[in-house]
Tab-separated table of C-alpha atoms and ligand atoms in Angstrom:
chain	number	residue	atom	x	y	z
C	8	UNK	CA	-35.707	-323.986	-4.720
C	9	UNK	CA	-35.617	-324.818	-1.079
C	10	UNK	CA	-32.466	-326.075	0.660
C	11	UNK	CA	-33.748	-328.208	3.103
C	12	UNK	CA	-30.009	-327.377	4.887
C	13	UNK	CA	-31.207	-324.281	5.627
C	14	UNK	CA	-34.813	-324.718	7.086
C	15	UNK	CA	-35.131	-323.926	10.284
C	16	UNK	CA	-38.169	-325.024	12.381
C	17	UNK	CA	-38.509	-321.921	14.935
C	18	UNK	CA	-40.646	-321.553	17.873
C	19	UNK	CA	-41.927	-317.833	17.103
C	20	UNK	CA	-43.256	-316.089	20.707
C	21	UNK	CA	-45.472	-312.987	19.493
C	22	UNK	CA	-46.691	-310.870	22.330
C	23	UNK	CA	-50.532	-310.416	21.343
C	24	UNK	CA	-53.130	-307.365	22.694
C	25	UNK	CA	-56.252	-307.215	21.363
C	26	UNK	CA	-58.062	-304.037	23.167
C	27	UNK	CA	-61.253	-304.646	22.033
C	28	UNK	CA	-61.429	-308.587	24.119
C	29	UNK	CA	-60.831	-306.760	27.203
C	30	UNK	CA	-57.809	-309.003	27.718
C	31	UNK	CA	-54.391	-308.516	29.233
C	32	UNK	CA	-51.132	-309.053	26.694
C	33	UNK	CA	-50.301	-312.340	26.412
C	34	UNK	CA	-47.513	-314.251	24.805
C	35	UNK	CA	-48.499	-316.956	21.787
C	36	UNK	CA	-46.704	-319.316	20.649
C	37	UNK	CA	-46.085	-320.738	16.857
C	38	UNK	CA	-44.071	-323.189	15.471
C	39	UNK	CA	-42.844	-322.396	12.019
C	40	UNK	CA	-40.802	-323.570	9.347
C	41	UNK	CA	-38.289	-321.054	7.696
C	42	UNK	CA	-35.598	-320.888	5.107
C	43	UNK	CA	-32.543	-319.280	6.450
C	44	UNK	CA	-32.802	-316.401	3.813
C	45	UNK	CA	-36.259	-315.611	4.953
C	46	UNK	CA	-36.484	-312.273	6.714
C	47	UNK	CA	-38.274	-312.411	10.545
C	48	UNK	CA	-41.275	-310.178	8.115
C	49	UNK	CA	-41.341	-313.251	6.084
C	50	UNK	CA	-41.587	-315.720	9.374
C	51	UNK	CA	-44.563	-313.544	10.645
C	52	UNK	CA	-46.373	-312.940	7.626
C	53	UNK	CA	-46.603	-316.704	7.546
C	54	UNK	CA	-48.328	-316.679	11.070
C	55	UNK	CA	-51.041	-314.314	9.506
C	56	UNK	CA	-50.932	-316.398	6.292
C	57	UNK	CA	-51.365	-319.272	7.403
C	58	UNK	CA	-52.135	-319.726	11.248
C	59	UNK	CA	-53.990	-316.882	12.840
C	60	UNK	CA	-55.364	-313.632	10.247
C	61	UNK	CA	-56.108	-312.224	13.227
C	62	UNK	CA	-52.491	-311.259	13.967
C	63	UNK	CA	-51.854	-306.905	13.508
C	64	UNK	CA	-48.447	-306.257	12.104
C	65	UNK	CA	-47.224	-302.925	9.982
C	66	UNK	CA	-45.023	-303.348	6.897
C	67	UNK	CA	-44.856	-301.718	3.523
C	68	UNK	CA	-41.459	-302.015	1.575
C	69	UNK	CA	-39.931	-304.661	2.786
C	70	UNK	CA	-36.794	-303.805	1.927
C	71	UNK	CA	-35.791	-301.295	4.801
C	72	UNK	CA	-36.356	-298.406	3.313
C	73	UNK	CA	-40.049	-297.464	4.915
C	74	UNK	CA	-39.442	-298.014	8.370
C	75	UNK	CA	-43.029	-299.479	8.948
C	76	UNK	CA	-42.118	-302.670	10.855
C	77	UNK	CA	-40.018	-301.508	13.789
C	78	UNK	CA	-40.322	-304.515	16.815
C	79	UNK	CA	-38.418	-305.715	19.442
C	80	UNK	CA	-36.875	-308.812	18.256
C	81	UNK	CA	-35.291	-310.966	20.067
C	82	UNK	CA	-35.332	-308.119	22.832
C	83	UNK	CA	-33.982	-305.951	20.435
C	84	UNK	CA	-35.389	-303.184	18.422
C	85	UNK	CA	-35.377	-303.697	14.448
C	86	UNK	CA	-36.994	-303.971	10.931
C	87	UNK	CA	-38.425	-307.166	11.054
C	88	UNK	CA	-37.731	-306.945	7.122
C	89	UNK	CA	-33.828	-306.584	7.954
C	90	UNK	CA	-33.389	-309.576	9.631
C	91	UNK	CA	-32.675	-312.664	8.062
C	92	UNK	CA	-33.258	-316.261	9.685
C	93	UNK	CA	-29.987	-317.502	9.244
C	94	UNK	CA	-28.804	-315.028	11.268
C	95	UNK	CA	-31.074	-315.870	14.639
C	96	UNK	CA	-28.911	-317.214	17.334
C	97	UNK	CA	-31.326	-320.176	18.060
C	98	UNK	CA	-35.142	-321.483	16.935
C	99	UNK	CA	-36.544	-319.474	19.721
C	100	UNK	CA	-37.439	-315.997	18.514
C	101	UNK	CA	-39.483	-313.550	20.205
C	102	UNK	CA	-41.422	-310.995	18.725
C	103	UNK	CA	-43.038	-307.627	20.891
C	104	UNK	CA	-43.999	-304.366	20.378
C	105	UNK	CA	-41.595	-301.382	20.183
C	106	UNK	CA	-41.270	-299.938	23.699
C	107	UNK	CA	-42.754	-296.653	25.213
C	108	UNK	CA	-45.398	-295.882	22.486
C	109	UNK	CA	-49.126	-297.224	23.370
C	110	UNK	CA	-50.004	-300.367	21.614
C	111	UNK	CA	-52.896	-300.070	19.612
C	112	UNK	CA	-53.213	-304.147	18.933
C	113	UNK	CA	-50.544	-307.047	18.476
C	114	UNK	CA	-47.213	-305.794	17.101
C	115	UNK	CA	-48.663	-302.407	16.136
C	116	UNK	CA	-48.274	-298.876	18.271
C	117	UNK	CA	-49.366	-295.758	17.823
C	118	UNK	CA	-46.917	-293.631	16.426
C	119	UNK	CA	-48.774	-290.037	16.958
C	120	UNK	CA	-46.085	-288.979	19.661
C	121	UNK	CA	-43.616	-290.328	17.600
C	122	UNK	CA	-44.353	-287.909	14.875
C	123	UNK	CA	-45.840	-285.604	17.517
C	124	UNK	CA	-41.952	-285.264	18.524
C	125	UNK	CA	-40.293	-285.421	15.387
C	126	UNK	CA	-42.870	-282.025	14.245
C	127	UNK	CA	-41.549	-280.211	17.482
C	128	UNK	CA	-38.560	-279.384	15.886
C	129	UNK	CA	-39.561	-277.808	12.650
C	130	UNK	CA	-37.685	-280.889	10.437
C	131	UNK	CA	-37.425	-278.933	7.046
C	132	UNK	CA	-35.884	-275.482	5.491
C	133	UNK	CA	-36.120	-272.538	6.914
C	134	UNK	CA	-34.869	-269.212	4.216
C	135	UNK	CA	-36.570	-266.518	3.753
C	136	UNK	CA	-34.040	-265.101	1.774
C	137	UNK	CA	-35.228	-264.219	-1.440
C	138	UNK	CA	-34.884	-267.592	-3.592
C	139	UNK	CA	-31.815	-267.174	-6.396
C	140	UNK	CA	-32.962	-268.171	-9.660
C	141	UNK	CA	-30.846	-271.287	-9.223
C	142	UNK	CA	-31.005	-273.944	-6.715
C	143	UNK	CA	-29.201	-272.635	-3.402
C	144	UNK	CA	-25.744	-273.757	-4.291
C	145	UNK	CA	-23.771	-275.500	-1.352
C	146	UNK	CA	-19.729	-277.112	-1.220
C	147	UNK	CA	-19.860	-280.967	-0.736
C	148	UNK	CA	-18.108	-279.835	2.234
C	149	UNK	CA	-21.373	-278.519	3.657
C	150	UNK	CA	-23.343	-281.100	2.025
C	151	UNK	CA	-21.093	-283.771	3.708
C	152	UNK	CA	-21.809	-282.036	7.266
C	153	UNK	CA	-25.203	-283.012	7.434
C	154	UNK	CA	-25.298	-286.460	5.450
C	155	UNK	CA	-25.387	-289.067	7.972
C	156	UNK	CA	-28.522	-287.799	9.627
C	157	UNK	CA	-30.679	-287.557	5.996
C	158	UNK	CA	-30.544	-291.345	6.425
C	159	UNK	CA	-33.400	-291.640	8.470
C	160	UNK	CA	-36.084	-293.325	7.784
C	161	UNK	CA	-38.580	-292.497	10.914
C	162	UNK	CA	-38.656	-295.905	12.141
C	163	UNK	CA	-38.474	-295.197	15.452
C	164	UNK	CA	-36.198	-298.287	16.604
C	165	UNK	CA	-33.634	-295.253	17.883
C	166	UNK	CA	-36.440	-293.339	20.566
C	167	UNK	CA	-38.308	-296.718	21.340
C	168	UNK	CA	-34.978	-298.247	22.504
C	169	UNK	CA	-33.704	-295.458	24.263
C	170	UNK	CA	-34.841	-295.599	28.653
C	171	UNK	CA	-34.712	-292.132	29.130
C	172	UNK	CA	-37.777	-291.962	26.428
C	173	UNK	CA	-39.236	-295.435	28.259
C	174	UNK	CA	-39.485	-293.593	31.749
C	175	UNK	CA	-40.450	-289.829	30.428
C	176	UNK	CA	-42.591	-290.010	26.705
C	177	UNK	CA	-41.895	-286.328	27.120
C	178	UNK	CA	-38.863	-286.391	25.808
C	179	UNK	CA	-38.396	-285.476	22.427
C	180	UNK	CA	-36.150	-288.453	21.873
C	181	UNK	CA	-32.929	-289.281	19.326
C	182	UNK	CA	-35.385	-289.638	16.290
C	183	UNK	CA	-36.399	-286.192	16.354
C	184	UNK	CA	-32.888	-284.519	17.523
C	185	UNK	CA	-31.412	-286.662	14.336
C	186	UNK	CA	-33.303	-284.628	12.037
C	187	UNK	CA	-33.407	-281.333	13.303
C	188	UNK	CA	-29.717	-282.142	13.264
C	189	UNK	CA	-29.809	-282.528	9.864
C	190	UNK	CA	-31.052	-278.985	9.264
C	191	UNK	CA	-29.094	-277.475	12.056
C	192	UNK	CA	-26.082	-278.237	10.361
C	193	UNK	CA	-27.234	-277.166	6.486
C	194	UNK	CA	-25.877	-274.160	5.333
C	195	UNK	CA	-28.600	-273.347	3.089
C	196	UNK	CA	-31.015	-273.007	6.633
C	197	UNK	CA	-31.414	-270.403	8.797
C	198	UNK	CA	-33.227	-271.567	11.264
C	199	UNK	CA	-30.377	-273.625	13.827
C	200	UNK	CA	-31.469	-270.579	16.484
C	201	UNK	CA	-34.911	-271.836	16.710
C	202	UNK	CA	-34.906	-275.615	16.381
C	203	UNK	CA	-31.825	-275.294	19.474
C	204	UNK	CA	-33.762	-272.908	21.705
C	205	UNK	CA	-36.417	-276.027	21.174
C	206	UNK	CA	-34.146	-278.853	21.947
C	207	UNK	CA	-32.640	-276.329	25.092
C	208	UNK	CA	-35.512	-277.825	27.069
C	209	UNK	CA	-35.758	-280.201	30.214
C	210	UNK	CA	-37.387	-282.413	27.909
C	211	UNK	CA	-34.831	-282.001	24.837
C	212	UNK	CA	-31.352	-282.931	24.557
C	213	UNK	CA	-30.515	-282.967	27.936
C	214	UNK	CA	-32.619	-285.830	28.655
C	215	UNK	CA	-30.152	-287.943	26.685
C	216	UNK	CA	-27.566	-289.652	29.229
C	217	UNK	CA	-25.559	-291.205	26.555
C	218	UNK	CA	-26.923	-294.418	26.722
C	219	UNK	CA	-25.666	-295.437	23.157
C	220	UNK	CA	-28.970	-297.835	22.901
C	221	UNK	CA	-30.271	-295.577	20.075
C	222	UNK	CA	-26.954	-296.047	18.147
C	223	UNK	CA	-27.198	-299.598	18.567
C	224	UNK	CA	-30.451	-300.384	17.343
C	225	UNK	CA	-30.909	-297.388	14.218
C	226	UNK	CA	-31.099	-299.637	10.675
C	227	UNK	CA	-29.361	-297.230	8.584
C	228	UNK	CA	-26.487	-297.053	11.206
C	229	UNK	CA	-26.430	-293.519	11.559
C	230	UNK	CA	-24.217	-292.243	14.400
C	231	UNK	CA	-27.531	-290.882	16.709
C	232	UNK	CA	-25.607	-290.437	20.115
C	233	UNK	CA	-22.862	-288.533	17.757
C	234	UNK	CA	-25.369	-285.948	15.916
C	235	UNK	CA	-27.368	-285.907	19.663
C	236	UNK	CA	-23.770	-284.831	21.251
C	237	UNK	CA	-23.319	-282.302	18.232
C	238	UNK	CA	-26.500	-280.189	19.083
C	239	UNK	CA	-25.491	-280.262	22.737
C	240	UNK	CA	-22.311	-278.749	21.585
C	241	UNK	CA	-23.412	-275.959	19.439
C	242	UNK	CA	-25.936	-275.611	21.883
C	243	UNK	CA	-23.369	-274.674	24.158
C	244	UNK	CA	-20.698	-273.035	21.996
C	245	UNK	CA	-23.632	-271.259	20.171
C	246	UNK	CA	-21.490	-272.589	17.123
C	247	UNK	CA	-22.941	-274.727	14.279
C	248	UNK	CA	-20.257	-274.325	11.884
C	249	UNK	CA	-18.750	-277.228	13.736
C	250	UNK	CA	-16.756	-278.187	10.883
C	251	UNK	CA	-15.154	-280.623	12.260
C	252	UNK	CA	-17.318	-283.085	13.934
C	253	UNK	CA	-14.619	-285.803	14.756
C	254	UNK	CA	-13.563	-283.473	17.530
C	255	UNK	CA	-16.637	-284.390	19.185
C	256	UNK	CA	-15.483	-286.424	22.091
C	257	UNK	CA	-17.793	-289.525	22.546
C	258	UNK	CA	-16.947	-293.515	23.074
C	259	UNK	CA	-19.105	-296.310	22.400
X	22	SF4	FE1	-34.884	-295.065	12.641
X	22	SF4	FE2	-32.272	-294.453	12.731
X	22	SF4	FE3	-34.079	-292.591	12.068
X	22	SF4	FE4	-33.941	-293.464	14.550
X	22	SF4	S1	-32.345	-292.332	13.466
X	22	SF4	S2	-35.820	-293.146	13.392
X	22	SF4	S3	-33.454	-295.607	14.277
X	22	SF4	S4	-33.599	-294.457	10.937
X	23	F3S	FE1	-31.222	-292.423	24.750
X	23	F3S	FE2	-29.533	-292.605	22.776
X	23	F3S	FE3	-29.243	-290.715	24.564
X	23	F3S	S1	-30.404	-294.292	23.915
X	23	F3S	S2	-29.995	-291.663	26.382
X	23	F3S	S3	-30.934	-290.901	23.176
X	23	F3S	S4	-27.625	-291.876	23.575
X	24	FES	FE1	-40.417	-301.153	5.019
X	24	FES	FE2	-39.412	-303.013	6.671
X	24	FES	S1	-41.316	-303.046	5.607
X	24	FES	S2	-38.669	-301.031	6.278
């Protein structure tokens, strides 16, 4: 039942491409009505519902678990499926593409050097021991080192947001040094040698100035400057027991 405390009538500014017209981006403008649980998804599936069909969006789940509908909202990078209406700071909401990727029409990019990227560093497990007839057992202790970075979701809100990535595509970017994180730093791998001689690369990890805007903007709040600072460090200490990652000094 609708609470007609809670409707907000929003002016909704989607930046729109369209390759195929041979036109430049443009900004268009919607008014819509909106309950303050509706998500932003919600807000512009009613655009393509009901005002233009024409309007190219990506979403799946729509519960942030598929990582399909990363835009710049507001300015800021998100899951348009995360973010609820009530919590907009005013009826004016804007509504772009994720940064640094090419657009391939409206809200939608093409996410081939995304994944590209995220391939570079080899992002599963590398044994060639001989398998044990049981799983390959491992402590919670070295479960626990490597449990923030399985998070991810490949959304790419952390690389799109992140300027170093906006001025140089080259660079690998926090989305894939998250996940080869996650097998650097799993004791059951062997393969930590290989995936940092990748990321030891003008175009790896060193391309990360600390920025913190790939923290910031990551839905499943995973610490991504933290895990990026991590590989630098066994990068440099050659050391990726690490078992204590607090020590790694960092400030946000
Ligand atoms: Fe998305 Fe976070 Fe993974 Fe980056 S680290 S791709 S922001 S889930
Ligand atoms: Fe970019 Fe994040 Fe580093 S925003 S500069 S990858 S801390
Ligand atoms: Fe799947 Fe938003 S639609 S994360």
């Amino acid at each position: 039942m609708s609470n007609s405390e809670s409707v907000r009538n929003l002016t909704l500014k989607i930046k729109r491409y369209d390759p195929e017209s041979g036109e430049k981006p443009r900004w268009e403008e919607y008014k819509v009505q909106a309950e303050g649980h509706d998500r932003v998804l919600d807000v512009i599936q009613n655009v393509k519902w009901y005002h233009d069909e024409s309007l190219g969006f990506r979403r799946s789940c729509a519960h942030g678990v598929c990582g399909s509908d990363a835009m710049r909202i507001n300015g800021v990078n998100g899951l348009a499926c995360k973010i609820l209406v009530k919590n907009l700071p005013n009826d004016v909401l804007t509504v772009e593409p994720i940064l640094g990727l090419p657009v391939i029409k409206d809200l939608i990019v093409d996410m081939k050097p995304f994944f590209d990227h995220y391939k570079s560093v080899l992002p599963f497990l590398i044994n060639d021991e001989p398998a044990p007839t049981t799983e390959r057992l491992q402590s919670p202790q070295d479960r626990a080192r490597f449990d923030d970075t399985t998070k991810c979701i490949l959304c790419a809100c952390c690389t799109t947001s992140c300027p170093p990535f906006w001025g140089d595509q080259k660079y690998v970017g926090p989305a894939s040094i998250v996940n080869a994180h996650r097998f650097i730093f799993d004791s059951r791998d062997r393969g930590a040698a290989e995936r940092l001689d990748i990321l030891n690369d003008t175009e790896g990890v060193w391309r990360c100035r600390t920025v913190f805007n790939c923290t910031s903007a990551c839905p499943r709040e995973i610490k991504v400057t933290q895990a990026i600072q991590e590989v630098k460090r066994a990068m440099l200490t050659g050391d990726i027991n690490l078992e204590n990652p607090e020590v790694v000094s960092i400030s946000h």
